[in-house]
PDB file with SEQRES, HELIX, SHEET and CRYST1 records, atoms N, CA, C and O in Angstrom:
SEQRES   1 A   72  THR LEU GLU GLY TYR PHE VAL THR GLU GLY GLY ASN ASN          
SEQRES   2 A   72  ASP VAL GLY PHE ARG LEU GLN ALA PRO ASN GLY GLY TYR          
SEQRES   3 A   72  LEU VAL ASN LEU GLY ARG VAL SER GLY ARG TYR ASP PHE          
SEQRES   4 A   72  ARG PHE LEU LEU ALA GLU ALA GLY PRO TYR THR MET VAL          
SEQRES   5 A   72  PHE ASP ASN GLY PHE SER ILE VAL THR GLY LYS HIS VAL          
SEQRES   6 A   72  SER LEU VAL TYR ARG ALA TYR                                  
SHEET    1 AA1 2 GLY A  16  GLN A  20  0                                        
SHEET    2 AA1 2 THR A  50  ASP A  54 -1                                        
CRYST1    1.000    1.000    1.000  90.00  90.00  90.00 P 1           1          
ATOM      1  N   THR A   1      11.709 -19.211  -5.753  1.00  0.00           N  
ATOM      2  CA  THR A   1      12.192 -17.407  -6.315  1.00  0.00           C  
ATOM      3  C   THR A   1      11.220 -16.414  -5.649  1.00  0.00           C  
ATOM      4  O   THR A   1      10.063 -16.400  -5.228  1.00  0.00           O  
ATOM      5  N   LEU A   2      12.139 -15.701  -5.751  1.00  0.00           N  
ATOM      6  CA  LEU A   2      12.288 -14.235  -4.323  1.00  0.00           C  
ATOM      7  C   LEU A   2      12.110 -13.727  -5.442  1.00  0.00           C  
ATOM      8  O   LEU A   2      12.919 -13.976  -6.336  1.00  0.00           O  
ATOM      9  N   GLU A   3      10.558 -12.542  -5.774  1.00  0.00           N  
ATOM     10  CA  GLU A   3      10.354 -11.476  -5.982  1.00  0.00           C  
ATOM     11  C   GLU A   3      10.445 -10.732  -5.309  1.00  0.00           C  
ATOM     12  O   GLU A   3      10.916 -10.785  -4.173  1.00  0.00           O  
ATOM     13  N   GLY A   4       9.821  -9.494  -6.108  1.00  0.00           N  
ATOM     14  CA  GLY A   4       9.231  -8.228  -4.660  1.00  0.00           C  
ATOM     15  C   GLY A   4       9.501  -6.735  -4.576  1.00  0.00           C  
ATOM     16  O   GLY A   4      10.072  -6.446  -5.628  1.00  0.00           O  
ATOM     17  N   TYR A   5       9.382  -5.818  -3.941  1.00  0.00           N  
ATOM     18  CA  TYR A   5      10.738  -4.306  -4.555  1.00  0.00           C  
ATOM     19  C   TYR A   5      10.465  -4.014  -3.372  1.00  0.00           C  
ATOM     20  O   TYR A   5       9.684  -4.739  -2.757  1.00  0.00           O  
ATOM     21  N   PHE A   6      11.352  -2.254  -2.419  1.00  0.00           N  
ATOM     22  CA  PHE A   6      11.897  -2.372  -1.140  1.00  0.00           C  
ATOM     23  C   PHE A   6      11.775  -0.579  -1.522  1.00  0.00           C  
ATOM     24  O   PHE A   6      12.282  -0.222  -2.585  1.00  0.00           O  
ATOM     25  N   VAL A   7      11.343   0.102  -0.953  1.00  0.00           N  
ATOM     26  CA  VAL A   7      11.389   1.615  -0.931  1.00  0.00           C  
ATOM     27  C   VAL A   7      12.067   1.762  -0.279  1.00  0.00           C  
ATOM     28  O   VAL A   7      11.871   1.000   0.667  1.00  0.00           O  
ATOM     29  N   THR A   8      13.402   2.721  -0.052  1.00  0.00           N  
ATOM     30  CA  THR A   8      13.929   3.551   0.633  1.00  0.00           C  
ATOM     31  C   THR A   8      13.237   5.383   0.584  1.00  0.00           C  
ATOM     32  O   THR A   8      12.968   6.101  -0.378  1.00  0.00           O  
ATOM     33  N   GLU A   9      13.134   5.647   2.232  1.00  0.00           N  
ATOM     34  CA  GLU A   9      12.682   7.597   2.775  1.00  0.00           C  
ATOM     35  C   GLU A   9      14.392   7.623   3.119  1.00  0.00           C  
ATOM     36  O   GLU A   9      15.186   6.764   3.503  1.00  0.00           O  
ATOM     37  N   GLY A  10      14.479   8.795   2.837  1.00  0.00           N  
ATOM     38  CA  GLY A  10      15.308   9.859   4.444  1.00  0.00           C  
ATOM     39  C   GLY A  10      16.711  10.125   3.254  1.00  0.00           C  
ATOM     40  O   GLY A  10      17.028   9.816   2.105  1.00  0.00           O  
ATOM     41  N   GLY A  11      17.178  10.818   4.301  1.00  0.00           N  
ATOM     42  CA  GLY A  11      18.588  11.545   3.904  1.00  0.00           C  
ATOM     43  C   GLY A  11      18.546  11.332   1.874  1.00  0.00           C  
ATOM     44  O   GLY A  11      17.815  11.886   1.052  1.00  0.00           O  
ATOM     45  N   ASN A  12      19.443  10.510   1.721  1.00  0.00           N  
ATOM     46  CA  ASN A  12      19.120  10.878  -0.112  1.00  0.00           C  
ATOM     47  C   ASN A  12      18.130   9.618  -0.918  1.00  0.00           C  
ATOM     48  O   ASN A  12      18.262   9.343  -2.111  1.00  0.00           O  
ATOM     49  N   ASN A  13      17.162   8.962  -0.010  1.00  0.00           N  
ATOM     50  CA  ASN A  13      16.883   8.102  -0.707  1.00  0.00           C  
ATOM     51  C   ASN A  13      17.200   6.611  -0.942  1.00  0.00           C  
ATOM     52  O   ASN A  13      16.433   5.817  -1.486  1.00  0.00           O  
ATOM     53  N   ASP A  14      18.360   6.350  -0.489  1.00  0.00           N  
ATOM     54  CA  ASP A  14      19.282   5.389  -0.226  1.00  0.00           C  
ATOM     55  C   ASP A  14      20.078   4.229   0.544  1.00  0.00           C  
ATOM     56  O   ASP A  14      20.176   4.307   1.769  1.00  0.00           O  
ATOM     57  N   VAL A  15      20.372   3.674   0.185  1.00  0.00           N  
ATOM     58  CA  VAL A  15      20.975   1.567   0.684  1.00  0.00           C  
ATOM     59  C   VAL A  15      21.144   1.061   0.341  1.00  0.00           C  
ATOM     60  O   VAL A  15      20.921   0.691  -0.811  1.00  0.00           O  
ATOM     61  N   GLY A  16      22.127   0.374   1.843  1.00  0.00           N  
ATOM     62  CA  GLY A  16      23.038  -1.370   0.427  1.00  0.00           C  
ATOM     63  C   GLY A  16      21.873  -2.275   0.804  1.00  0.00           C  
ATOM     64  O   GLY A  16      20.945  -2.378   1.606  1.00  0.00           O  
ATOM     65  N   PHE A  17      22.666  -3.089  -0.616  1.00  0.00           N  
ATOM     66  CA  PHE A  17      21.453  -4.044  -0.466  1.00  0.00           C  
ATOM     67  C   PHE A  17      22.152  -5.483  -1.119  1.00  0.00           C  
ATOM     68  O   PHE A  17      22.573  -5.724  -2.250  1.00  0.00           O  
ATOM     69  N   ARG A  18      22.079  -6.272   0.054  1.00  0.00           N  
ATOM     70  CA  ARG A  18      23.401  -7.589  -0.391  1.00  0.00           C  
ATOM     71  C   ARG A  18      21.599  -8.390   0.156  1.00  0.00           C  
ATOM     72  O   ARG A  18      20.711  -7.895   0.851  1.00  0.00           O  
ATOM     73  N   LEU A  19      21.722 -10.418  -0.876  1.00  0.00           N  
ATOM     74  CA  LEU A  19      21.156 -10.820  -0.593  1.00  0.00           C  
ATOM     75  C   LEU A  19      21.847 -12.076  -0.628  1.00  0.00           C  
ATOM     76  O   LEU A  19      22.250 -12.629  -1.651  1.00  0.00           O  
ATOM     77  N   GLN A  20      22.038 -12.784   1.365  1.00  0.00           N  
ATOM     78  CA  GLN A  20      22.632 -14.006   1.266  1.00  0.00           C  
ATOM     79  C   GLN A  20      22.052 -14.567   1.241  1.00  0.00           C  
ATOM     80  O   GLN A  20      20.873 -14.251   1.397  1.00  0.00           O  
ATOM     81  N   ALA A  21      22.732 -16.767   0.865  1.00  0.00           N  
ATOM     82  CA  ALA A  21      22.677 -17.371   0.495  1.00  0.00           C  
ATOM     83  C   ALA A  21      22.431 -17.761   1.578  1.00  0.00           C  
ATOM     84  O   ALA A  21      22.094 -16.995   2.481  1.00  0.00           O  
ATOM     85  N   PRO A  22      22.587 -19.468   1.769  1.00  0.00           N  
ATOM     86  CA  PRO A  22      22.508 -20.348   3.243  1.00  0.00           C  
ATOM     87  C   PRO A  22      23.811 -20.674   3.425  1.00  0.00           C  
ATOM     88  O   PRO A  22      24.444 -20.455   4.458  1.00  0.00           O  
ATOM     89  N   ASN A  23      24.155 -21.105   2.612  1.00  0.00           N  
ATOM     90  CA  ASN A  23      26.392 -20.775   2.574  1.00  0.00           C  
ATOM     91  C   ASN A  23      26.473 -20.023   2.920  1.00  0.00           C  
ATOM     92  O   ASN A  23      27.283 -20.573   3.667  1.00  0.00           O  
ATOM     93  N   GLY A  24      26.465 -18.375   3.463  1.00  0.00           N  
ATOM     94  CA  GLY A  24      27.197 -17.692   3.931  1.00  0.00           C  
ATOM     95  C   GLY A  24      27.306 -16.816   2.737  1.00  0.00           C  
ATOM     96  O   GLY A  24      26.553 -15.872   2.499  1.00  0.00           O  
ATOM     97  N   GLY A  25      28.065 -17.113   2.180  1.00  0.00           N  
ATOM     98  CA  GLY A  25      27.865 -15.937   0.317  1.00  0.00           C  
ATOM     99  C   GLY A  25      26.591 -15.266  -0.091  1.00  0.00           C  
ATOM    100  O   GLY A  25      25.465 -15.762  -0.050  1.00  0.00           O  
ATOM    101  N   TYR A  26      26.887 -14.218  -0.441  1.00  0.00           N  
ATOM    102  CA  TYR A  26      26.381 -13.165  -1.098  1.00  0.00           C  
ATOM    103  C   TYR A  26      25.742 -13.346  -2.343  1.00  0.00           C  
ATOM    104  O   TYR A  26      26.273 -12.373  -2.879  1.00  0.00           O  
ATOM    105  N   LEU A  27      24.835 -13.941  -3.468  1.00  0.00           N  
ATOM    106  CA  LEU A  27      24.199 -14.612  -4.151  1.00  0.00           C  
ATOM    107  C   LEU A  27      24.483 -12.526  -4.379  1.00  0.00           C  
ATOM    108  O   LEU A  27      25.604 -12.247  -4.807  1.00  0.00           O  
ATOM    109  N   VAL A  28      23.619 -11.411  -4.128  1.00  0.00           N  
ATOM    110  CA  VAL A  28      23.887 -10.395  -4.882  1.00  0.00           C  
ATOM    111  C   VAL A  28      24.169  -8.835  -3.726  1.00  0.00           C  
ATOM    112  O   VAL A  28      23.566  -8.174  -2.881  1.00  0.00           O  
ATOM    113  N   ASN A  29      25.240  -8.882  -4.293  1.00  0.00           N  
ATOM    114  CA  ASN A  29      25.283  -7.450  -3.896  1.00  0.00           C  
ATOM    115  C   ASN A  29      25.920  -6.072  -4.829  1.00  0.00           C  
ATOM    116  O   ASN A  29      26.858  -5.646  -5.503  1.00  0.00           O  
ATOM    117  N   LEU A  30      24.741  -5.828  -4.323  1.00  0.00           N  
ATOM    118  CA  LEU A  30      24.347  -4.148  -5.144  1.00  0.00           C  
ATOM    119  C   LEU A  30      25.391  -2.923  -4.927  1.00  0.00           C  
ATOM    120  O   LEU A  30      26.282  -2.495  -5.661  1.00  0.00           O  
ATOM    121  N   GLY A  31      24.973  -2.545  -3.724  1.00  0.00           N  
ATOM    122  CA  GLY A  31      25.678  -1.372  -3.693  1.00  0.00           C  
ATOM    123  C   GLY A  31      24.823  -0.162  -3.069  1.00  0.00           C  
ATOM    124  O   GLY A  31      24.310  -0.722  -2.100  1.00  0.00           O  
ATOM    125  N   ARG A  32      24.419   1.015  -3.055  1.00  0.00           N  
ATOM    126  CA  ARG A  32      23.826   1.315  -2.565  1.00  0.00           C  
ATOM    127  C   ARG A  32      22.301   1.247  -3.744  1.00  0.00           C  
ATOM    128  O   ARG A  32      21.981   0.742  -4.820  1.00  0.00           O  
ATOM    129  N   VAL A  33      22.092   1.568  -3.347  1.00  0.00           N  
ATOM    130  CA  VAL A  33      20.154   1.487  -4.723  1.00  0.00           C  
ATOM    131  C   VAL A  33      19.321   3.290  -3.925  1.00  0.00           C  
ATOM    132  O   VAL A  33      19.467   4.267  -3.190  1.00  0.00           O  
ATOM    133  N   SER A  34      18.760   2.798  -4.542  1.00  0.00           N  
ATOM    134  CA  SER A  34      18.117   4.547  -3.932  1.00  0.00           C  
ATOM    135  C   SER A  34      16.424   4.685  -5.372  1.00  0.00           C  
ATOM    136  O   SER A  34      16.376   4.628  -6.601  1.00  0.00           O  
ATOM    137  N   GLY A  35      15.409   4.867  -4.315  1.00  0.00           N  
ATOM    138  CA  GLY A  35      14.818   4.867  -4.256  1.00  0.00           C  
ATOM    139  C   GLY A  35      14.133   3.308  -4.753  1.00  0.00           C  
ATOM    140  O   GLY A  35      14.945   2.402  -4.942  1.00  0.00           O  
ATOM    141  N   ARG A  36      12.708   3.025  -4.950  1.00  0.00           N  
ATOM    142  CA  ARG A  36      12.258   1.825  -5.532  1.00  0.00           C  
ATOM    143  C   ARG A  36      13.619   1.021  -6.575  1.00  0.00           C  
ATOM    144  O   ARG A  36      14.461   1.290  -7.432  1.00  0.00           O  
ATOM    145  N   TYR A  37      13.032  -0.197  -5.695  1.00  0.00           N  
ATOM    146  CA  TYR A  37      13.777  -1.036  -6.658  1.00  0.00           C  
ATOM    147  C   TYR A  37      13.811  -2.447  -6.611  1.00  0.00           C  
ATOM    148  O   TYR A  37      14.502  -3.030  -5.775  1.00  0.00           O  
ATOM    149  N   ASP A  38      12.680  -3.416  -7.969  1.00  0.00           N  
ATOM    150  CA  ASP A  38      11.974  -4.410  -8.184  1.00  0.00           C  
ATOM    151  C   ASP A  38      13.123  -5.843  -8.569  1.00  0.00           C  
ATOM    152  O   ASP A  38      14.191  -5.607  -9.134  1.00  0.00           O  
ATOM    153  N   PHE A  39      12.858  -6.805  -8.308  1.00  0.00           N  
ATOM    154  CA  PHE A  39      13.428  -7.696  -7.997  1.00  0.00           C  
ATOM    155  C   PHE A  39      13.092  -9.044  -8.030  1.00  0.00           C  
ATOM    156  O   PHE A  39      12.215  -9.511  -7.304  1.00  0.00           O  
ATOM    157  N   ARG A  40      13.904  -9.870  -9.035  1.00  0.00           N  
ATOM    158  CA  ARG A  40      13.415 -11.405  -8.670  1.00  0.00           C  
ATOM    159  C   ARG A  40      14.632 -11.931  -9.200  1.00  0.00           C  
ATOM    160  O   ARG A  40      15.113 -12.002 -10.331  1.00  0.00           O  
ATOM    161  N   PHE A  41      15.010 -12.300  -7.995  1.00  0.00           N  
ATOM    162  CA  PHE A  41      15.744 -13.446  -7.532  1.00  0.00           C  
ATOM    163  C   PHE A  41      15.449 -15.598  -7.969  1.00  0.00           C  
ATOM    164  O   PHE A  41      14.696 -16.386  -7.396  1.00  0.00           O  
ATOM    165  N   LEU A  42      15.884 -15.710  -8.503  1.00  0.00           N  
ATOM    166  CA  LEU A  42      15.893 -17.865  -8.845  1.00  0.00           C  
ATOM    167  C   LEU A  42      17.062 -18.037  -8.390  1.00  0.00           C  
ATOM    168  O   LEU A  42      18.193 -17.626  -8.650  1.00  0.00           O  
ATOM    169  N   LEU A  43      16.266 -19.171  -7.180  1.00  0.00           N  
ATOM    170  CA  LEU A  43      17.385 -19.380  -5.891  1.00  0.00           C  
ATOM    171  C   LEU A  43      17.526 -20.890  -6.185  1.00  0.00           C  
ATOM    172  O   LEU A  43      16.496 -21.558  -6.274  1.00  0.00           O  
ATOM    173  N   ALA A  44      18.379 -21.299  -6.295  1.00  0.00           N  
ATOM    174  CA  ALA A  44      18.950 -22.571  -7.018  1.00  0.00           C  
ATOM    175  C   ALA A  44      18.891 -23.127  -5.965  1.00  0.00           C  
ATOM    176  O   ALA A  44      18.240 -24.124  -6.278  1.00  0.00           O  
ATOM    177  N   GLU A  45      19.334 -23.319  -3.727  1.00  0.00           N  
ATOM    178  CA  GLU A  45      19.908 -24.224  -3.487  1.00  0.00           C  
ATOM    179  C   GLU A  45      18.385 -24.033  -1.982  1.00  0.00           C  
ATOM    180  O   GLU A  45      18.315 -23.043  -1.254  1.00  0.00           O  
ATOM    181  N   ALA A  46      17.718 -24.854  -1.930  1.00  0.00           N  
ATOM    182  CA  ALA A  46      16.986 -24.366  -0.595  1.00  0.00           C  
ATOM    183  C   ALA A  46      18.207 -24.051   0.787  1.00  0.00           C  
ATOM    184  O   ALA A  46      19.364 -24.356   1.076  1.00  0.00           O  
ATOM    185  N   GLY A  47      16.452 -22.823   1.644  1.00  0.00           N  
ATOM    186  CA  GLY A  47      17.503 -22.920   2.899  1.00  0.00           C  
ATOM    187  C   GLY A  47      17.018 -21.564   3.003  1.00  0.00           C  
ATOM    188  O   GLY A  47      16.414 -21.101   2.035  1.00  0.00           O  
ATOM    189  N   PRO A  48      17.251 -20.633   4.370  1.00  0.00           N  
ATOM    190  CA  PRO A  48      17.404 -19.287   4.834  1.00  0.00           C  
ATOM    191  C   PRO A  48      18.209 -19.008   3.721  1.00  0.00           C  
ATOM    192  O   PRO A  48      18.992 -19.725   3.098  1.00  0.00           O  
ATOM    193  N   TYR A  49      17.722 -17.297   3.518  1.00  0.00           N  
ATOM    194  CA  TYR A  49      18.342 -15.808   2.763  1.00  0.00           C  
ATOM    195  C   TYR A  49      18.025 -15.110   3.723  1.00  0.00           C  
ATOM    196  O   TYR A  49      16.908 -15.001   4.228  1.00  0.00           O  
ATOM    197  N   THR A  50      19.236 -14.480   4.091  1.00  0.00           N  
ATOM    198  CA  THR A  50      18.652 -13.077   4.321  1.00  0.00           C  
ATOM    199  C   THR A  50      19.101 -11.785   3.057  1.00  0.00           C  
ATOM    200  O   THR A  50      19.871 -11.543   2.128  1.00  0.00           O  
ATOM    201  N   MET A  51      17.791 -11.156   3.988  1.00  0.00           N  
ATOM    202  CA  MET A  51      18.033 -10.109   3.167  1.00  0.00           C  
ATOM    203  C   MET A  51      18.869  -9.447   3.675  1.00  0.00           C  
ATOM    204  O   MET A  51      19.098  -9.845   4.817  1.00  0.00           O  
ATOM    205  N   VAL A  52      20.004  -7.820   3.109  1.00  0.00           N  
ATOM    206  CA  VAL A  52      21.021  -7.095   4.434  1.00  0.00           C  
ATOM    207  C   VAL A  52      20.386  -5.486   4.525  1.00  0.00           C  
ATOM    208  O   VAL A  52      21.149  -4.922   3.740  1.00  0.00           O  
ATOM    209  N   PHE A  53      19.832  -4.862   4.816  1.00  0.00           N  
ATOM    210  CA  PHE A  53      19.787  -3.728   4.258  1.00  0.00           C  
ATOM    211  C   PHE A  53      20.945  -2.629   4.921  1.00  0.00           C  
ATOM    212  O   PHE A  53      21.112  -2.345   6.107  1.00  0.00           O  
ATOM    213  N   ASP A  54      21.671  -2.126   3.722  1.00  0.00           N  
ATOM    214  CA  ASP A  54      23.005  -1.278   5.631  1.00  0.00           C  
ATOM    215  C   ASP A  54      23.274   0.074   5.101  1.00  0.00           C  
ATOM    216  O   ASP A  54      23.487   0.276   3.906  1.00  0.00           O  
ATOM    217  N   ASN A  55      23.261   1.094   6.095  1.00  0.00           N  
ATOM    218  CA  ASN A  55      23.154   2.155   5.878  1.00  0.00           C  
ATOM    219  C   ASN A  55      24.344   3.224   6.928  1.00  0.00           C  
ATOM    220  O   ASN A  55      24.268   4.176   7.705  1.00  0.00           O  
ATOM    221  N   GLY A  56      25.099   2.578   6.499  1.00  0.00           N  
ATOM    222  CA  GLY A  56      26.501   2.182   6.741  1.00  0.00           C  
ATOM    223  C   GLY A  56      26.925   3.421   6.710  1.00  0.00           C  
ATOM    224  O   GLY A  56      26.838   4.077   7.748  1.00  0.00           O  
ATOM    225  N   PHE A  57      27.304   3.832   5.891  1.00  0.00           N  
ATOM    226  CA  PHE A  57      28.016   4.944   5.346  1.00  0.00           C  
ATOM    227  C   PHE A  57      26.802   6.237   5.559  1.00  0.00           C  
ATOM    228  O   PHE A  57      26.993   7.380   5.145  1.00  0.00           O  
ATOM    229  N   SER A  58      25.887   5.917   6.086  1.00  0.00           N  
ATOM    230  CA  SER A  58      25.491   7.090   6.047  1.00  0.00           C  
ATOM    231  C   SER A  58      24.954   7.277   8.069  1.00  0.00           C  
ATOM    232  O   SER A  58      24.104   6.595   8.641  1.00  0.00           O  
ATOM    233  N   ILE A  59      25.986   8.638   8.810  1.00  0.00           N  
ATOM    234  CA  ILE A  59      26.135   8.320   9.763  1.00  0.00           C  
ATOM    235  C   ILE A  59      25.221   9.210  10.291  1.00  0.00           C  
ATOM    236  O   ILE A  59      24.570   8.915  11.294  1.00  0.00           O  
ATOM    237  N   VAL A  60      25.092  10.380   9.664  1.00  0.00           N  
ATOM    238  CA  VAL A  60      24.059  11.575  10.251  1.00  0.00           C  
ATOM    239  C   VAL A  60      22.005  11.012  10.217  1.00  0.00           C  
ATOM    240  O   VAL A  60      21.033  11.191  10.951  1.00  0.00           O  
ATOM    241  N   THR A  61      22.220  10.477   9.220  1.00  0.00           N  
ATOM    242  CA  THR A  61      20.841  10.398   8.336  1.00  0.00           C  
ATOM    243  C   THR A  61      20.690   8.792   8.361  1.00  0.00           C  
ATOM    244  O   THR A  61      21.582   7.946   8.297  1.00  0.00           O  
ATOM    245  N   GLY A  62      19.118   8.605   8.488  1.00  0.00           N  
ATOM    246  CA  GLY A  62      18.124   7.556   9.632  1.00  0.00           C  
ATOM    247  C   GLY A  62      17.295   7.523   7.427  1.00  0.00           C  
ATOM    248  O   GLY A  62      16.984   8.250   6.484  1.00  0.00           O  
ATOM    249  N   LYS A  63      17.392   5.933   7.934  1.00  0.00           N  
ATOM    250  CA  LYS A  63      16.728   6.092   6.829  1.00  0.00           C  
ATOM    251  C   LYS A  63      15.146   4.409   6.911  1.00  0.00           C  
ATOM    252  O   LYS A  63      15.402   3.426   7.607  1.00  0.00           O  
ATOM    253  N   HIS A  64      14.102   4.463   6.307  1.00  0.00           N  
ATOM    254  CA  HIS A  64      13.236   3.259   6.475  1.00  0.00           C  
ATOM    255  C   HIS A  64      13.019   2.828   5.346  1.00  0.00           C  
ATOM    256  O   HIS A  64      13.233   3.473   4.319  1.00  0.00           O  
ATOM    257  N   VAL A  65      12.772   2.204   5.372  1.00  0.00           N  
ATOM    258  CA  VAL A  65      13.012   0.981   4.471  1.00  0.00           C  
ATOM    259  C   VAL A  65      11.333  -0.317   3.637  1.00  0.00           C  
ATOM    260  O   VAL A  65      11.432  -1.543   3.693  1.00  0.00           O  
ATOM    261  N   SER A  66      10.536   0.130   3.237  1.00  0.00           N  
ATOM    262  CA  SER A  66       9.190  -0.492   3.015  1.00  0.00           C  
ATOM    263  C   SER A  66       9.738  -2.156   2.259  1.00  0.00           C  
ATOM    264  O   SER A  66      10.721  -2.143   1.519  1.00  0.00           O  
ATOM    265  N   LEU A  67       9.024  -3.445   2.533  1.00  0.00           N  
ATOM    266  CA  LEU A  67       9.706  -3.689   1.869  1.00  0.00           C  
ATOM    267  C   LEU A  67       8.430  -5.154   1.953  1.00  0.00           C  
ATOM    268  O   LEU A  67       7.864  -5.548   2.972  1.00  0.00           O  
ATOM    269  N   VAL A  68       8.278  -5.694   0.558  1.00  0.00           N  
ATOM    270  CA  VAL A  68       6.607  -6.062   0.264  1.00  0.00           C  
ATOM    271  C   VAL A  68       8.133  -7.592  -0.774  1.00  0.00           C  
ATOM    272  O   VAL A  68       9.279  -7.357  -1.158  1.00  0.00           O  
ATOM    273  N   TYR A  69       7.386  -8.829  -0.834  1.00  0.00           N  
ATOM    274  CA  TYR A  69       7.642 -10.217  -0.988  1.00  0.00           C  
ATOM    275  C   TYR A  69       7.527 -10.748  -1.659  1.00  0.00           C  
ATOM    276  O   TYR A  69       7.596  -9.896  -2.545  1.00  0.00           O  
ATOM    277  N   ARG A  70       7.341 -11.798  -2.253  1.00  0.00           N  
ATOM    278  CA  ARG A  70       6.704 -13.144  -1.744  1.00  0.00           C  
ATOM    279  C   ARG A  70       7.951 -14.035  -2.283  1.00  0.00           C  
ATOM    280  O   ARG A  70       8.890 -13.641  -2.974  1.00  0.00           O  
ATOM    281  N   ALA A  71       7.641 -15.723  -1.638  1.00  0.00           N  
ATOM    282  CA  ALA A  71       8.327 -16.894  -2.161  1.00  0.00           C  
ATOM    283  C   ALA A  71       7.864 -17.878  -2.064  1.00  0.00           C  
ATOM    284  O   ALA A  71       7.173 -18.406  -1.194  1.00  0.00           O  
ATOM    285  N   TYR A  72       8.613 -18.479  -3.908  1.00  0.00           N  
ATOM    286  CA  TYR A  72       7.709 -19.516  -3.997  1.00  0.00           C  
ATOM    287  C   TYR A  72       8.021 -20.790  -4.824  1.00  0.00           C  
ATOM    288  O   TYR A  72       7.196 -21.702  -4.887  1.00  0.00           O  
TER     289      TYR A  72                                                      
END                                                                             
């Protein structure tokens, strides 16, 4: 299980979010997420997972993402 939250600040307070599995595929692709986003994902396979925060759609405004999580 991977659970926690992240908060985005700057611009419209939005950022793209994806969760990549060890096999390279994406378990979650939420597109843009605004403000605070709470999550809880049940992970079926062991290995490294990657959280991808993407601000590529905003070429002018930088963002700040604060992340709190735990895996168990």
